[in-house]
Amino acid sequence: MSTRMQPKTPTVKGPDEWFTGDVYFNAYYAGEEPSRARLNLVRFTPGAHTAWHTHAVGQTLHVTEGRGYVQSRGEDVIELHPGDTVYTPAGEWHWHGATGDDFMCHLAMWEAPATGEPETVWGDKLAPGEYPRSSRESAS
C-alpha cells in the first residue's frame, strides 16, 4: 500500500517543564524512514509560550490563527499573525507563543536528526521581562 491515512492522535496538554501557561498539541505526523519529518498543531492560550529551546535540524512555524511571538536569543521579538511562516535555524535558542491578549495556533514542522541526537533540547523558562507585555497591559 502506498497512500494511506495517518493514525489520529489525541490532543495532549503540553508539559509544564516546556511551557508557561496552557498549551495543547496534536502530533499529526512523524515520518517513517527515510523521512524524518515531524508535524504538530500547537494551540496556545493567551500569554502561553514555550521555554527556551533548540532543534537539531531547525524548525518552521506557520501561524494558522490568532497572534503570537517568536524570538531567537539576543534578537528582537517578532509578532506573528495568521499566514505568517518563520524559520529558526538548527541549534538556535528561541521561544514562541501567544500574545497576552490572544490565542495563537501554529503548525510546527521540523526534522529528526539523522545522527540520533535529540530532536529538541529544552532550556530554562523565560526570565521576568523576557515575555513582552500585552498591548492591554501597556495601555493601562
Short mmCIF file of N, CA, C and O in Angstrom, two decimals:
data_model
loop_
_atom_site.label_atom_id
_atom_site.label_comp_id
_atom_site.label_asym_id
_atom_site.label_seq_id
_atom_site.Cartn_x
_atom_site.Cartn_y
_atom_site.Cartn_z
N MET A 1 0.85 -1.17 0.00
CA MET A 1 0.00 0.00 0.00
C MET A 1 0.89 1.24 0.00
O MET A 1 1.86 1.31 0.73
N SER A 2 0.55 2.23 -0.81
CA SER A 2 1.39 3.42 -0.86
C SER A 2 0.75 4.59 -0.12
O SER A 2 1.29 5.06 0.86
N THR A 3 -0.40 5.06 -0.58
CA THR A 3 -1.07 6.17 0.10
C THR A 3 -1.97 5.63 1.18
O THR A 3 -2.74 4.71 0.95
N ARG A 4 -1.84 6.18 2.38
CA ARG A 4 -2.67 5.69 3.48
C ARG A 4 -2.94 6.81 4.47
O ARG A 4 -2.18 7.75 4.60
N MET A 5 -4.04 6.67 5.16
CA MET A 5 -4.40 7.62 6.21
C MET A 5 -3.42 7.48 7.36
O MET A 5 -3.00 6.36 7.69
N GLN A 6 -3.09 8.58 7.98
CA GLN A 6 -2.23 8.56 9.15
C GLN A 6 -3.10 8.34 10.39
O GLN A 6 -4.24 8.82 10.44
N PRO A 7 -2.59 7.66 11.39
CA PRO A 7 -3.39 7.45 12.60
C PRO A 7 -3.66 8.79 13.30
O PRO A 7 -2.81 9.68 13.30
N LYS A 8 -4.86 8.91 13.83
CA LYS A 8 -5.21 10.13 14.57
C LYS A 8 -4.64 10.03 15.98
O LYS A 8 -4.63 8.96 16.58
N THR A 9 -4.17 11.16 16.48
CA THR A 9 -3.64 11.20 17.84
C THR A 9 -4.51 12.11 18.69
O THR A 9 -5.07 13.08 18.19
N PRO A 10 -4.62 11.81 19.97
CA PRO A 10 -5.43 12.69 20.83
C PRO A 10 -4.71 14.01 21.09
O PRO A 10 -3.48 14.10 20.99
N THR A 11 -5.48 15.02 21.42
CA THR A 11 -4.91 16.29 21.86
C THR A 11 -4.33 16.08 23.25
O THR A 11 -4.96 15.47 24.10
N VAL A 12 -3.10 16.54 23.46
CA VAL A 12 -2.46 16.41 24.76
C VAL A 12 -2.05 17.79 25.26
O VAL A 12 -1.76 18.70 24.47
N LYS A 13 -2.04 17.94 26.58
CA LYS A 13 -1.59 19.19 27.19
C LYS A 13 -0.08 19.18 27.25
O LYS A 13 0.53 18.18 27.61
N GLY A 14 0.52 20.30 26.87
CA GLY A 14 1.97 20.41 26.91
C GLY A 14 2.49 20.35 28.34
O GLY A 14 1.86 20.89 29.26
N PRO A 15 3.62 19.69 28.55
CA PRO A 15 4.16 19.55 29.90
C PRO A 15 4.61 20.88 30.50
O PRO A 15 5.14 21.75 29.79
N ASP A 16 4.40 21.03 31.80
CA ASP A 16 4.77 22.26 32.50
C ASP A 16 6.26 22.57 32.40
O ASP A 16 6.65 23.74 32.47
N GLU A 17 7.10 21.57 32.23
CA GLU A 17 8.54 21.80 32.11
C GLU A 17 8.89 22.54 30.82
O GLU A 17 9.93 23.19 30.74
N TRP A 18 8.06 22.43 29.79
CA TRP A 18 8.35 23.03 28.50
C TRP A 18 7.59 24.32 28.24
O TRP A 18 7.97 25.08 27.35
N PHE A 19 6.47 24.52 28.95
CA PHE A 19 5.57 25.63 28.63
C PHE A 19 5.19 26.43 29.87
O PHE A 19 5.07 25.88 30.96
N THR A 20 4.94 27.71 29.67
CA THR A 20 4.31 28.57 30.66
C THR A 20 2.89 28.80 30.16
O THR A 20 2.70 29.19 29.00
N GLY A 21 1.90 28.58 30.99
CA GLY A 21 0.50 28.70 30.57
C GLY A 21 0.01 27.40 29.97
O GLY A 21 0.70 26.37 29.97
N ASP A 22 -1.21 27.45 29.44
CA ASP A 22 -1.84 26.25 28.88
C ASP A 22 -1.60 26.14 27.39
O ASP A 22 -1.98 27.04 26.62
N VAL A 23 -0.98 25.04 27.01
CA VAL A 23 -0.64 24.76 25.61
C VAL A 23 -1.09 23.34 25.31
O VAL A 23 -0.89 22.43 26.12
N TYR A 24 -1.71 23.16 24.15
CA TYR A 24 -2.21 21.85 23.74
C TYR A 24 -1.69 21.55 22.34
O TYR A 24 -1.56 22.45 21.51
N PHE A 25 -1.39 20.28 22.08
CA PHE A 25 -0.92 19.95 20.74
C PHE A 25 -1.41 18.60 20.27
O PHE A 25 -1.78 17.74 21.07
N ASN A 26 -1.42 18.48 18.95
CA ASN A 26 -1.69 17.22 18.27
C ASN A 26 -0.48 16.90 17.42
O ASN A 26 -0.04 17.74 16.63
N ALA A 27 0.06 15.71 17.59
CA ALA A 27 1.16 15.24 16.75
C ALA A 27 0.53 14.62 15.50
O ALA A 27 -0.02 13.52 15.55
N TYR A 28 0.57 15.36 14.40
CA TYR A 28 -0.07 14.91 13.16
C TYR A 28 0.77 13.93 12.36
O TYR A 28 0.25 13.06 11.68
N TYR A 29 2.09 14.11 12.39
CA TYR A 29 2.91 13.27 11.52
C TYR A 29 4.31 13.11 12.09
O TYR A 29 4.93 14.08 12.52
N ALA A 30 4.79 11.88 12.12
CA ALA A 30 6.19 11.57 12.42
C ALA A 30 6.64 10.62 11.33
O ALA A 30 6.20 9.47 11.27
N GLY A 31 7.45 11.13 10.43
CA GLY A 31 7.84 10.40 9.23
C GLY A 31 8.48 9.05 9.51
O GLY A 31 9.15 8.85 10.51
N GLU A 32 8.23 8.14 8.60
CA GLU A 32 8.86 6.82 8.64
C GLU A 32 10.08 6.87 7.73
O GLU A 32 10.05 7.49 6.66
N GLU A 33 11.17 6.24 8.15
CA GLU A 33 12.40 6.25 7.35
C GLU A 33 12.09 5.93 5.89
O GLU A 33 11.27 5.05 5.64
N PRO A 34 12.67 6.67 4.97
CA PRO A 34 13.78 7.60 5.17
C PRO A 34 13.33 9.00 5.61
O PRO A 34 14.17 9.84 5.90
N SER A 35 12.04 9.28 5.68
CA SER A 35 11.59 10.60 6.12
C SER A 35 11.85 10.77 7.61
O SER A 35 11.67 9.84 8.40
N ARG A 36 12.25 11.96 7.99
CA ARG A 36 12.42 12.30 9.41
C ARG A 36 11.56 13.52 9.75
O ARG A 36 11.76 14.18 10.75
N ALA A 37 10.58 13.83 8.87
CA ALA A 37 9.72 15.00 9.05
C ALA A 37 8.79 14.82 10.25
O ALA A 37 8.36 13.71 10.57
N ARG A 38 8.50 15.94 10.90
CA ARG A 38 7.58 15.98 12.04
C ARG A 38 6.60 17.13 11.80
O ARG A 38 6.98 18.18 11.27
N LEU A 39 5.34 16.95 12.22
CA LEU A 39 4.33 17.99 12.07
C LEU A 39 3.38 17.93 13.26
O LEU A 39 2.76 16.90 13.51
N ASN A 40 3.31 19.04 14.00
CA ASN A 40 2.37 19.17 15.11
C ASN A 40 1.52 20.43 14.92
O ASN A 40 2.01 21.43 14.38
N LEU A 41 0.28 20.38 15.40
CA LEU A 41 -0.54 21.58 15.54
C LEU A 41 -0.48 21.94 17.02
O LEU A 41 -0.76 21.10 17.88
N VAL A 42 -0.10 23.19 17.30
CA VAL A 42 0.08 23.63 18.69
C VAL A 42 -0.86 24.81 18.94
O VAL A 42 -0.90 25.76 18.15
N ARG A 43 -1.61 24.71 20.04
CA ARG A 43 -2.58 25.76 20.41
C ARG A 43 -2.15 26.38 21.74
O ARG A 43 -2.02 25.68 22.75
N PHE A 44 -1.92 27.70 21.73
CA PHE A 44 -1.50 28.44 22.91
C PHE A 44 -2.66 29.32 23.40
O PHE A 44 -3.25 30.05 22.61
N THR A 45 -2.97 29.26 24.69
CA THR A 45 -3.94 30.18 25.27
C THR A 45 -3.25 31.53 25.44
O THR A 45 -2.01 31.63 25.38
N PRO A 46 -4.02 32.62 25.63
CA PRO A 46 -3.38 33.94 25.77
C PRO A 46 -2.28 33.94 26.83
O PRO A 46 -2.48 33.46 27.95
N GLY A 47 -1.12 34.43 26.43
CA GLY A 47 0.03 34.51 27.32
C GLY A 47 0.86 33.25 27.43
O GLY A 47 1.96 33.27 27.99
N ALA A 48 0.38 32.15 26.91
CA ALA A 48 1.12 30.89 27.00
C ALA A 48 2.27 30.89 25.99
O ALA A 48 2.15 31.43 24.89
N HIS A 49 3.40 30.29 26.38
CA HIS A 49 4.57 30.27 25.50
C HIS A 49 5.52 29.14 25.91
O HIS A 49 5.41 28.59 27.01
N THR A 50 6.42 28.83 25.02
CA THR A 50 7.41 27.78 25.27
C THR A 50 8.51 28.31 26.19
O THR A 50 8.68 29.51 26.36
N ALA A 51 9.29 27.38 26.71
CA ALA A 51 10.57 27.71 27.32
C ALA A 51 11.58 27.92 26.19
O ALA A 51 11.29 27.61 25.02
N TRP A 52 12.74 28.42 26.51
CA TRP A 52 13.82 28.49 25.51
C TRP A 52 14.13 27.06 25.06
O TRP A 52 14.12 26.13 25.88
N HIS A 53 14.36 26.87 23.77
CA HIS A 53 14.68 25.54 23.26
C HIS A 53 15.39 25.65 21.92
O HIS A 53 15.40 26.71 21.29
N THR A 54 16.01 24.55 21.51
CA THR A 54 16.66 24.46 20.20
C THR A 54 16.18 23.19 19.50
O THR A 54 15.72 22.25 20.15
N HIS A 55 16.34 23.18 18.18
CA HIS A 55 16.03 21.99 17.38
C HIS A 55 17.28 21.62 16.61
O HIS A 55 17.93 22.48 16.01
N ALA A 56 17.61 20.34 16.61
CA ALA A 56 18.84 19.87 15.97
C ALA A 56 18.91 20.18 14.49
O ALA A 56 19.99 20.41 13.94
N VAL A 57 17.75 20.21 13.81
CA VAL A 57 17.74 20.43 12.37
C VAL A 57 16.89 21.67 12.01
O VAL A 57 16.48 21.85 10.87
N GLY A 58 16.61 22.54 12.99
CA GLY A 58 15.82 23.74 12.74
C GLY A 58 14.33 23.46 12.85
O GLY A 58 13.90 22.32 13.03
N GLN A 59 13.54 24.55 12.76
CA GLN A 59 12.09 24.43 12.89
C GLN A 59 11.41 25.52 12.08
O GLN A 59 11.88 26.66 12.03
N THR A 60 10.30 25.17 11.46
CA THR A 60 9.46 26.12 10.74
C THR A 60 8.11 26.16 11.43
O THR A 60 7.54 25.12 11.76
N LEU A 61 7.61 27.38 11.66
CA LEU A 61 6.28 27.59 12.25
C LEU A 61 5.41 28.30 11.23
O LEU A 61 5.86 29.26 10.59
N HIS A 62 4.17 27.84 11.09
CA HIS A 62 3.19 28.51 10.22
C HIS A 62 1.96 28.81 11.07
O HIS A 62 1.30 27.89 11.57
N VAL A 63 1.67 30.10 11.26
CA VAL A 63 0.57 30.52 12.11
C VAL A 63 -0.75 30.34 11.36
O VAL A 63 -0.90 30.84 10.24
N THR A 64 -1.69 29.63 11.98
CA THR A 64 -2.99 29.39 11.35
C THR A 64 -4.08 30.32 11.87
O THR A 64 -5.03 30.60 11.17
N GLU A 65 -3.94 30.78 13.13
CA GLU A 65 -4.92 31.73 13.67
C GLU A 65 -4.35 32.41 14.91
O GLU A 65 -3.42 31.92 15.54
N GLY A 66 -4.92 33.58 15.23
CA GLY A 66 -4.53 34.33 16.41
C GLY A 66 -3.29 35.17 16.19
O GLY A 66 -2.88 35.42 15.05
N ARG A 67 -2.70 35.61 17.31
CA ARG A 67 -1.48 36.42 17.26
C ARG A 67 -0.47 35.84 18.24
O ARG A 67 -0.84 35.37 19.31
N GLY A 68 0.79 35.89 17.86
CA GLY A 68 1.82 35.34 18.73
C GLY A 68 3.14 36.04 18.56
O GLY A 68 3.25 37.07 17.87
N TYR A 69 4.13 35.47 19.23
CA TYR A 69 5.50 35.99 19.18
C TYR A 69 6.46 34.84 18.95
O TYR A 69 6.21 33.71 19.33
N VAL A 70 7.61 35.19 18.37
CA VAL A 70 8.76 34.29 18.32
C VAL A 70 9.99 35.16 18.54
O VAL A 70 10.01 36.32 18.12
N GLN A 71 10.99 34.59 19.22
CA GLN A 71 12.22 35.33 19.45
C GLN A 71 13.38 34.37 19.53
O GLN A 71 13.30 33.34 20.22
N SER A 72 14.45 34.70 18.83
CA SER A 72 15.71 33.99 18.98
C SER A 72 16.55 34.74 20.00
O SER A 72 16.48 35.98 20.08
N ARG A 73 17.35 34.03 20.76
CA ARG A 73 18.14 34.65 21.82
C ARG A 73 19.01 35.78 21.27
O ARG A 73 19.66 35.63 20.25
N GLY A 74 18.90 36.94 21.92
CA GLY A 74 19.70 38.10 21.52
C GLY A 74 19.12 38.90 20.38
O GLY A 74 19.72 39.88 19.95
N GLU A 75 17.96 38.51 19.87
CA GLU A 75 17.35 39.22 18.75
C GLU A 75 16.01 39.83 19.17
O GLU A 75 15.52 39.57 20.27
N ASP A 76 15.45 40.65 18.29
CA ASP A 76 14.16 41.29 18.57
C ASP A 76 13.03 40.27 18.54
O ASP A 76 13.09 39.27 17.81
N VAL A 77 11.97 40.55 19.31
CA VAL A 77 10.74 39.76 19.27
C VAL A 77 10.03 40.05 17.95
O VAL A 77 9.95 41.20 17.52
N ILE A 78 9.53 39.01 17.30
CA ILE A 78 8.77 39.14 16.06
C ILE A 78 7.31 38.82 16.39
O ILE A 78 7.03 37.78 16.98
N GLU A 79 6.39 39.72 16.01
CA GLU A 79 4.97 39.44 16.21
C GLU A 79 4.47 38.63 15.02
O GLU A 79 4.79 38.93 13.86
N LEU A 80 3.68 37.60 15.32
CA LEU A 80 3.18 36.68 14.30
C LEU A 80 1.68 36.84 14.12
O LEU A 80 0.95 37.03 15.09
N HIS A 81 1.22 36.71 12.86
CA HIS A 81 -0.19 36.81 12.50
C HIS A 81 -0.57 35.63 11.61
O HIS A 81 0.32 34.98 11.03
N PRO A 82 -1.87 35.35 11.44
CA PRO A 82 -2.28 34.25 10.57
C PRO A 82 -1.65 34.35 9.18
O PRO A 82 -1.60 35.44 8.59
N GLY A 83 -1.13 33.24 8.71
CA GLY A 83 -0.49 33.19 7.40
C GLY A 83 1.01 33.41 7.45
O GLY A 83 1.71 33.14 6.47
N ASP A 84 1.55 33.90 8.58
CA ASP A 84 3.00 34.09 8.70
C ASP A 84 3.70 32.75 8.85
O ASP A 84 3.22 31.85 9.55
N THR A 85 4.87 32.65 8.23
CA THR A 85 5.72 31.47 8.35
C THR A 85 7.11 31.95 8.73
O THR A 85 7.64 32.86 8.10
N VAL A 86 7.68 31.37 9.79
CA VAL A 86 9.03 31.74 10.23
C VAL A 86 9.87 30.48 10.36
O VAL A 86 9.36 29.39 10.64
N TYR A 87 11.16 30.64 10.13
CA TYR A 87 12.12 29.54 10.24
C TYR A 87 13.17 29.91 11.28
O TYR A 87 13.71 31.02 11.25
N THR A 88 13.46 28.97 12.18
CA THR A 88 14.55 29.12 13.14
C THR A 88 15.60 28.08 12.80
O THR A 88 15.29 26.88 12.74
N PRO A 89 16.85 28.50 12.56
CA PRO A 89 17.90 27.56 12.14
C PRO A 89 18.27 26.53 13.22
O PRO A 89 17.99 26.72 14.40
N ALA A 90 18.93 25.50 12.78
CA ALA A 90 19.39 24.43 13.67
C ALA A 90 20.24 25.00 14.81
O ALA A 90 21.09 25.87 14.58
N GLY A 91 19.98 24.51 16.02
CA GLY A 91 20.79 24.88 17.16
C GLY A 91 20.56 26.26 17.73
O GLY A 91 21.21 26.65 18.70
N GLU A 92 19.63 27.03 17.18
CA GLU A 92 19.39 28.39 17.65
C GLU A 92 18.37 28.39 18.80
O GLU A 92 17.26 27.88 18.65
N TRP A 93 18.75 28.97 19.94
CA TRP A 93 17.85 29.07 21.09
C TRP A 93 16.75 30.06 20.78
O TRP A 93 17.02 31.18 20.32
N HIS A 94 15.51 29.65 21.01
CA HIS A 94 14.36 30.51 20.71
C HIS A 94 13.17 30.10 21.57
O HIS A 94 13.20 29.07 22.24
N TRP A 95 12.14 30.92 21.54
CA TRP A 95 10.86 30.61 22.19
C TRP A 95 9.76 31.16 21.29
O TRP A 95 10.00 32.00 20.43
N HIS A 96 8.53 30.68 21.50
CA HIS A 96 7.37 31.19 20.76
C HIS A 96 6.11 30.92 21.55
O HIS A 96 6.08 30.04 22.41
N GLY A 97 5.07 31.71 21.26
CA GLY A 97 3.81 31.54 21.95
C GLY A 97 2.83 32.62 21.60
O GLY A 97 3.07 33.44 20.70
N ALA A 98 1.70 32.65 22.31
CA ALA A 98 0.62 33.60 22.06
C ALA A 98 0.94 34.95 22.69
O ALA A 98 1.71 35.05 23.64
N THR A 99 0.31 36.00 22.15
CA THR A 99 0.38 37.29 22.82
C THR A 99 -0.44 37.20 24.10
O THR A 99 -1.21 36.25 24.30
N GLY A 100 -0.32 38.19 24.95
CA GLY A 100 -1.07 38.19 26.19
C GLY A 100 -2.56 38.38 26.01
O GLY A 100 -3.35 38.08 26.91
N ASP A 101 -2.96 38.87 24.84
CA ASP A 101 -4.37 39.19 24.57
C ASP A 101 -5.10 38.18 23.69
O ASP A 101 -6.31 38.25 23.56
N ASP A 102 -4.39 37.27 23.05
CA ASP A 102 -4.99 36.41 22.04
C ASP A 102 -4.52 34.97 22.14
O ASP A 102 -3.40 34.70 22.57
N PHE A 103 -5.36 34.07 21.68
CA PHE A 103 -4.94 32.70 21.44
C PHE A 103 -4.04 32.71 20.21
O PHE A 103 -4.06 33.66 19.42
N MET A 104 -3.24 31.66 20.02
CA MET A 104 -2.46 31.52 18.80
C MET A 104 -2.30 30.04 18.52
O MET A 104 -2.03 29.24 19.42
N CYS A 105 -2.52 29.67 17.26
CA CYS A 105 -2.30 28.29 16.80
C CYS A 105 -1.26 28.32 15.70
O CYS A 105 -1.29 29.20 14.83
N HIS A 106 -0.36 27.36 15.72
CA HIS A 106 0.59 27.23 14.61
C HIS A 106 0.86 25.77 14.30
O HIS A 106 0.70 24.90 15.17
N LEU A 107 1.23 25.54 13.07
CA LEU A 107 1.78 24.26 12.67
C LEU A 107 3.28 24.34 12.93
O LEU A 107 3.91 25.33 12.55
N ALA A 108 3.83 23.35 13.59
CA ALA A 108 5.27 23.28 13.84
C ALA A 108 5.82 22.14 13.01
O ALA A 108 5.35 21.01 13.10
N MET A 109 6.82 22.47 12.18
CA MET A 109 7.42 21.48 11.29
C MET A 109 8.92 21.42 11.55
O MET A 109 9.57 22.46 11.62
N TRP A 110 9.44 20.23 11.74
CA TRP A 110 10.87 20.05 11.93
C TRP A 110 11.25 18.64 11.52
O TRP A 110 10.39 17.86 11.14
N GLU A 111 12.54 18.35 11.54
CA GLU A 111 13.03 17.01 11.20
C GLU A 111 13.82 16.44 12.37
O GLU A 111 14.47 17.18 13.11
N ALA A 112 13.76 15.15 12.49
CA ALA A 112 14.64 14.47 13.45
C ALA A 112 16.03 14.42 12.82
O ALA A 112 16.16 14.27 11.60
N PRO A 113 17.07 14.56 13.61
CA PRO A 113 18.42 14.48 13.05
C PRO A 113 18.76 13.04 12.64
O PRO A 113 18.26 12.08 13.23
N ALA A 114 19.59 12.91 11.64
CA ALA A 114 19.99 11.59 11.15
C ALA A 114 20.93 10.90 12.13
O ALA A 114 21.04 9.68 12.14
N THR A 115 21.59 11.66 13.00
CA THR A 115 22.63 11.12 13.87
C THR A 115 22.11 10.52 15.18
O THR A 115 22.89 9.97 15.94
N GLY A 116 20.83 10.65 15.47
CA GLY A 116 20.29 10.11 16.70
C GLY A 116 20.36 11.06 17.88
O GLY A 116 19.94 10.72 18.97
N GLU A 117 20.90 12.28 17.68
CA GLU A 117 20.89 13.26 18.77
C GLU A 117 19.45 13.71 19.03
O GLU A 117 18.57 13.46 18.21
N PRO A 118 19.18 14.34 20.15
CA PRO A 118 17.80 14.75 20.45
C PRO A 118 17.26 15.73 19.40
O PRO A 118 17.99 16.61 18.92
N GLU A 119 15.98 15.57 19.06
CA GLU A 119 15.33 16.49 18.11
C GLU A 119 15.24 17.89 18.70
O GLU A 119 15.44 18.88 18.01
N THR A 120 14.88 17.96 19.99
CA THR A 120 14.68 19.24 20.67
C THR A 120 15.40 19.19 22.01
O THR A 120 15.31 18.19 22.72
N VAL A 121 16.09 20.27 22.35
CA VAL A 121 16.71 20.42 23.66
C VAL A 121 15.98 21.57 24.35
O VAL A 121 15.90 22.67 23.80
N TRP A 122 15.43 21.29 25.53
CA TRP A 122 14.68 22.29 26.28
C TRP A 122 15.57 22.94 27.32
O TRP A 122 16.34 22.27 28.01
N GLY A 123 15.44 24.27 27.42
CA GLY A 123 16.21 25.03 28.39
C GLY A 123 15.29 25.66 29.43
O GLY A 123 14.21 25.15 29.72
N ASP A 124 15.75 26.79 29.95
CA ASP A 124 15.03 27.50 31.00
C ASP A 124 13.76 28.15 30.47
O ASP A 124 13.67 28.51 29.29
N LYS A 125 12.81 28.35 31.39
CA LYS A 125 11.65 29.17 31.07
C LYS A 125 12.11 30.62 30.97
O LYS A 125 13.19 30.98 31.46
N LEU A 126 11.31 31.45 30.32
CA LEU A 126 11.67 32.85 30.16
C LEU A 126 11.82 33.52 31.52
O LEU A 126 11.05 33.26 32.44
N ALA A 127 12.82 34.38 31.62
CA ALA A 127 13.05 35.16 32.83
C ALA A 127 12.06 36.32 32.88
O ALA A 127 11.53 36.73 31.83
N PRO A 128 11.81 36.87 34.07
CA PRO A 128 10.93 38.04 34.14
C PRO A 128 11.42 39.13 33.18
O PRO A 128 12.61 39.41 33.10
N GLY A 129 10.49 39.70 32.44
CA GLY A 129 10.84 40.75 31.49
C GLY A 129 11.15 40.25 30.08
O GLY A 129 11.21 41.06 29.16
N GLU A 130 11.36 38.95 29.88
CA GLU A 130 11.65 38.46 28.53
C GLU A 130 10.39 38.34 27.68
O GLU A 130 10.46 38.51 26.47
N TYR A 131 9.26 38.00 28.30
CA TYR A 131 8.00 37.89 27.56
C TYR A 131 7.41 39.30 27.42
O TYR A 131 7.30 40.02 28.42
N PRO A 132 7.02 39.72 26.21
CA PRO A 132 6.51 41.09 26.01
C PRO A 132 5.21 41.33 26.78
O PRO A 132 4.37 40.44 26.89
N ARG A 133 5.08 42.54 27.26
CA ARG A 133 3.81 42.94 27.88
C ARG A 133 2.76 43.04 26.78
O ARG A 133 3.06 43.44 25.67
N SER A 134 1.53 42.67 27.11
CA SER A 134 0.45 42.77 26.12
C SER A 134 0.11 44.22 25.88
O SER A 134 0.37 45.09 26.70
N SER A 135 -0.54 44.50 24.76
CA SER A 135 -0.92 45.87 24.43
C SER A 135 -1.92 46.40 25.45
O SER A 135 -1.91 47.58 25.78
N ARG A 136 -2.78 45.54 26.00
CA ARG A 136 -3.77 45.98 27.00
C ARG A 136 -3.07 46.38 28.30
O ARG A 136 -3.42 47.35 28.93
N GLU A 137 -2.04 45.59 28.71
CA GLU A 137 -1.31 45.93 29.94
C GLU A 137 -0.53 47.23 29.75
O GLU A 137 -0.45 48.04 30.64
N SER A 138 0.04 47.42 28.56
CA SER A 138 0.85 48.61 28.30
C SER A 138 -0.02 49.86 28.31
O SER A 138 0.44 50.94 28.64
N ALA A 139 -1.30 49.73 27.92
CA ALA A 139 -2.19 50.88 27.83
C ALA A 139 -2.72 51.31 29.19
O ALA A 139 -3.20 52.41 29.35
N SER A 140 -2.62 50.43 30.20
CA SER A 140 -3.19 50.80 31.50
C SER A 140 -2.20 51.45 32.42
O SER A 140 -1.08 51.60 32.19
#
